[in-house]
């Protein structure tokens, strides 16, 4: 099991791993088995064009966002400059398939700024192909308060989780871009 920072993230990952198949079918996901975690869960589903829709959003996630998310496209919630990167990473999770965990500085619609841990894990549809995922958010620490708007901020760390199919060849959080030339330039020139 990856080294998660929050006990709830580890509990969600353990429940997901306990389901049959990797990745398991969505129909196996039983909210009654993890009721305390469900307020912080999103179930995202990929449409035919590679975009994602919130099929289920827990009450605490919606409260954090300041709106009902169920039924909304992910691109309507994420800042416009991050949509391409976020959707590319979500597609890599399903196409590989693999898991993704990260920590970000995130701001709630209420202005609350937090250090949050996320994990995204693939789920299969009826055809046994990954077409959706469960996402869990755990708040590690409140860092203060800002303006009244929701914003996904700085990515503090990110990693792929190998579930038996390998991991993408690009860095996690890169939006599917090969960042090695940029990272090599930074290492060489300190830019």
Tab-separated table of C-alpha atoms in Angstrom:
chain	number	residue	atom	x	y	z
A	1	UNK	CA	0.000	0.000	0.000
A	2	UNK	CA	1.285	3.497	-0.777
A	3	UNK	CA	2.321	5.663	2.168
A	4	UNK	CA	-0.758	7.830	2.548
A	5	UNK	CA	-0.694	10.682	5.036
A	6	UNK	CA	-4.338	10.471	6.136
A	7	UNK	CA	-5.960	7.374	7.659
A	8	UNK	CA	-9.124	7.898	5.568
A	9	UNK	CA	-7.131	7.822	2.324
A	10	UNK	CA	-5.542	4.536	3.408
A	11	UNK	CA	-8.974	3.157	4.393
A	12	UNK	CA	-10.486	4.025	1.020
A	13	UNK	CA	-7.536	2.460	-0.811
A	14	UNK	CA	-7.806	-0.704	1.315
A	15	UNK	CA	-11.543	-0.993	0.578
A	16	UNK	CA	-10.960	-0.488	-3.179
A	17	UNK	CA	-8.228	-3.190	-3.118
A	18	UNK	CA	-10.593	-5.587	-1.322
A	19	UNK	CA	-12.999	-5.593	-4.296
A	20	UNK	CA	-12.737	-8.315	-6.959
A	21	UNK	CA	-10.555	-7.523	-9.942
A	22	UNK	CA	-8.050	-4.804	-10.578
A	23	UNK	CA	-9.556	-2.487	-11.405
A	24	UNK	CA	-12.816	-3.594	-9.837
A	25	UNK	CA	-16.220	-3.063	-11.408
A	26	UNK	CA	-18.176	0.012	-10.400
A	27	UNK	CA	-21.115	-2.253	-9.542
A	28	UNK	CA	-19.051	-3.726	-6.673
A	29	UNK	CA	-18.582	-0.322	-5.030
A	30	UNK	CA	-20.863	-0.292	-1.984
A	31	UNK	CA	-21.136	3.050	-0.175
A	32	UNK	CA	-22.498	1.213	2.877
A	33	UNK	CA	-19.072	-0.408	3.333
A	34	UNK	CA	-17.346	2.989	3.703
A	35	UNK	CA	-20.098	5.353	4.941
A	36	UNK	CA	-17.765	7.658	6.870
A	37	UNK	CA	-15.671	8.226	3.739
A	38	UNK	CA	-18.487	8.920	1.274
A	39	UNK	CA	-18.907	12.651	2.102
A	40	UNK	CA	-15.361	13.126	0.731
A	41	UNK	CA	-15.794	10.916	-2.378
A	42	UNK	CA	-16.369	11.787	-6.027
A	43	UNK	CA	-17.178	9.207	-8.670
A	44	UNK	CA	-16.051	10.544	-12.046
A	45	UNK	CA	-17.054	9.019	-15.377
A	46	UNK	CA	-15.350	9.496	-18.730
A	47	UNK	CA	-17.561	10.389	-21.664
A	48	UNK	CA	-16.851	9.284	-25.239
A	49	UNK	CA	-14.649	12.310	-25.922
A	50	UNK	CA	-12.258	11.929	-23.000
A	51	UNK	CA	-13.927	14.521	-20.763
A	52	UNK	CA	-15.200	13.688	-17.267
A	53	UNK	CA	-18.480	14.176	-15.409
A	54	UNK	CA	-19.163	14.005	-11.674
A	55	UNK	CA	-21.559	11.037	-11.364
A	56	UNK	CA	-21.593	11.264	-7.587
A	57	UNK	CA	-20.202	13.927	-5.284
A	58	UNK	CA	-20.209	13.607	-1.524
A	59	UNK	CA	-21.716	16.287	0.672
A	60	UNK	CA	-18.378	17.535	2.048
A	61	UNK	CA	-16.896	17.793	-1.460
A	62	UNK	CA	-19.928	19.821	-2.610
A	63	UNK	CA	-19.749	21.985	0.511
A	64	UNK	CA	-16.047	22.573	-0.150
A	65	UNK	CA	-16.758	23.533	-3.779
A	66	UNK	CA	-19.708	25.701	-2.766
A	67	UNK	CA	-22.032	23.971	-5.256
A	68	UNK	CA	-23.665	20.680	-6.124
A	69	UNK	CA	-21.198	18.810	-8.332
A	70	UNK	CA	-23.203	15.690	-9.219
A	71	UNK	CA	-23.944	15.850	-12.942
A	72	UNK	CA	-21.457	18.648	-13.644
A	73	UNK	CA	-18.561	18.233	-16.069
A	74	UNK	CA	-15.157	18.412	-14.372
A	75	UNK	CA	-14.135	21.135	-16.844
A	76	UNK	CA	-16.875	23.408	-15.421
A	77	UNK	CA	-15.380	23.175	-11.923
A	78	UNK	CA	-11.601	23.270	-12.503
A	79	UNK	CA	-9.896	26.545	-13.382
A	80	UNK	CA	-9.759	26.918	-17.205
A	81	UNK	CA	-5.953	26.865	-17.310
A	82	UNK	CA	-5.909	23.447	-15.573
A	83	UNK	CA	-8.648	21.642	-17.553
A	84	UNK	CA	-6.343	20.137	-20.194
A	85	UNK	CA	-3.816	18.933	-17.609
A	86	UNK	CA	-6.452	17.489	-15.268
A	87	UNK	CA	-8.333	15.649	-18.024
A	88	UNK	CA	-5.100	14.265	-19.482
A	89	UNK	CA	-4.056	12.900	-16.071
A	90	UNK	CA	-7.520	11.408	-15.481
A	91	UNK	CA	-7.396	9.724	-18.897
A	92	UNK	CA	-3.961	8.263	-18.093
A	93	UNK	CA	-5.413	6.731	-14.906
A	94	UNK	CA	-8.063	4.892	-16.934
A	95	UNK	CA	-5.960	4.094	-19.994
A	96	UNK	CA	-3.041	2.516	-18.102
A	97	UNK	CA	-4.932	1.638	-15.656
A	98	UNK	CA	-3.264	2.877	-12.486
A	99	UNK	CA	-3.929	4.961	-9.407
A	100	UNK	CA	-2.872	8.549	-8.762
A	101	UNK	CA	-2.231	10.247	-5.443
A	102	UNK	CA	-1.275	13.832	-4.767
A	103	UNK	CA	-1.190	16.664	-2.280
A	104	UNK	CA	-2.306	20.142	-3.265
A	105	UNK	CA	-2.910	23.498	-1.721
A	106	UNK	CA	-6.633	23.901	-2.367
A	107	UNK	CA	-9.027	26.684	-1.461
A	108	UNK	CA	-12.681	26.115	-0.646
A	109	UNK	CA	-15.482	28.359	-1.854
A	110	UNK	CA	-15.655	29.608	1.754
A	111	UNK	CA	-12.063	30.850	1.457
A	112	UNK	CA	-10.613	28.088	3.645
A	113	UNK	CA	-7.133	27.154	2.363
A	114	UNK	CA	-6.052	23.581	3.008
A	115	UNK	CA	-3.282	21.102	2.409
A	116	UNK	CA	-5.283	18.214	0.915
A	117	UNK	CA	-4.423	14.649	-0.018
A	118	UNK	CA	-6.230	13.050	-2.972
A	119	UNK	CA	-6.305	9.560	-4.394
A	120	UNK	CA	-7.904	8.560	-7.709
A	121	UNK	CA	-8.527	4.868	-8.419
A	122	UNK	CA	-10.005	3.333	-11.597
A	123	UNK	CA	-13.281	1.437	-11.770
A	124	UNK	CA	-14.656	-0.632	-14.656
A	125	UNK	CA	-18.049	-0.453	-16.289
A	126	UNK	CA	-20.176	-3.423	-17.338
A	127	UNK	CA	-17.764	-4.189	-20.203
A	128	UNK	CA	-14.862	-4.617	-17.736
A	129	UNK	CA	-13.046	-1.611	-19.202
A	130	UNK	CA	-12.078	1.316	-16.957
A	131	UNK	CA	-14.447	4.195	-17.655
A	132	UNK	CA	-14.803	5.824	-14.242
A	133	UNK	CA	-12.900	6.375	-11.042
A	134	UNK	CA	-13.351	6.971	-7.386
A	135	UNK	CA	-11.628	10.088	-6.051
A	136	UNK	CA	-11.175	10.760	-2.341
A	137	UNK	CA	-10.134	14.014	-0.682
A	138	UNK	CA	-8.666	14.190	2.820
A	139	UNK	CA	-7.885	17.506	4.468
A	140	UNK	CA	-4.512	17.305	6.164
A	141	UNK	CA	-4.367	20.812	7.585
A	142	UNK	CA	-6.172	24.154	7.410
A	143	UNK	CA	-3.667	26.841	6.444
A	144	UNK	CA	-5.808	29.948	6.739
A	145	UNK	CA	-8.488	31.813	4.848
A	146	UNK	CA	-8.538	33.798	1.616
A	147	UNK	CA	-11.064	35.220	-0.838
A	148	UNK	CA	-14.444	33.541	-1.276
A	149	UNK	CA	-13.817	31.275	-4.246
A	150	UNK	CA	-12.775	27.689	-4.867
A	151	UNK	CA	-9.419	27.063	-6.474
A	152	UNK	CA	-7.154	24.082	-6.947
A	153	UNK	CA	-3.766	25.523	-6.200
A	154	UNK	CA	-0.186	24.367	-6.117
A	155	UNK	CA	0.594	20.699	-6.617
A	156	UNK	CA	2.893	19.813	-3.707
A	157	UNK	CA	3.599	16.199	-4.651
A	158	UNK	CA	2.145	13.545	-6.922
A	159	UNK	CA	2.728	9.886	-7.703
A	160	UNK	CA	1.302	7.133	-9.857
A	161	UNK	CA	0.191	3.937	-8.101
A	162	UNK	CA	1.030	0.730	-9.960
A	163	UNK	CA	-1.902	-1.694	-9.601
A	164	UNK	CA	-0.343	-4.351	-11.812
A	165	UNK	CA	-0.421	-2.720	-15.269
A	166	UNK	CA	2.557	-0.388	-14.889
A	167	UNK	CA	2.442	3.387	-14.729
A	168	UNK	CA	2.448	6.111	-17.394
A	169	UNK	CA	5.835	7.093	-18.794
A	170	UNK	CA	5.182	10.765	-18.003
A	171	UNK	CA	5.435	12.402	-14.572
A	172	UNK	CA	2.244	12.441	-12.483
A	173	UNK	CA	0.515	15.806	-12.617
A	174	UNK	CA	2.134	16.661	-15.967
A	175	UNK	CA	-1.074	16.426	-17.962
A	176	UNK	CA	0.483	13.698	-20.093
A	177	UNK	CA	3.373	15.901	-21.244
A	178	UNK	CA	6.939	14.656	-21.223
A	179	UNK	CA	8.584	17.158	-18.899
A	180	UNK	CA	12.071	15.593	-18.990
A	181	UNK	CA	13.573	18.288	-21.322
A	182	UNK	CA	12.198	21.022	-19.058
A	183	UNK	CA	13.387	19.283	-15.889
A	184	UNK	CA	16.837	18.690	-17.430
A	185	UNK	CA	17.046	22.399	-18.344
A	186	UNK	CA	16.062	23.391	-14.800
A	187	UNK	CA	18.661	21.010	-13.327
A	188	UNK	CA	21.362	22.332	-15.667
A	189	UNK	CA	20.590	26.048	-15.638
A	190	UNK	CA	18.650	26.508	-12.414
A	191	UNK	CA	15.861	28.279	-14.280
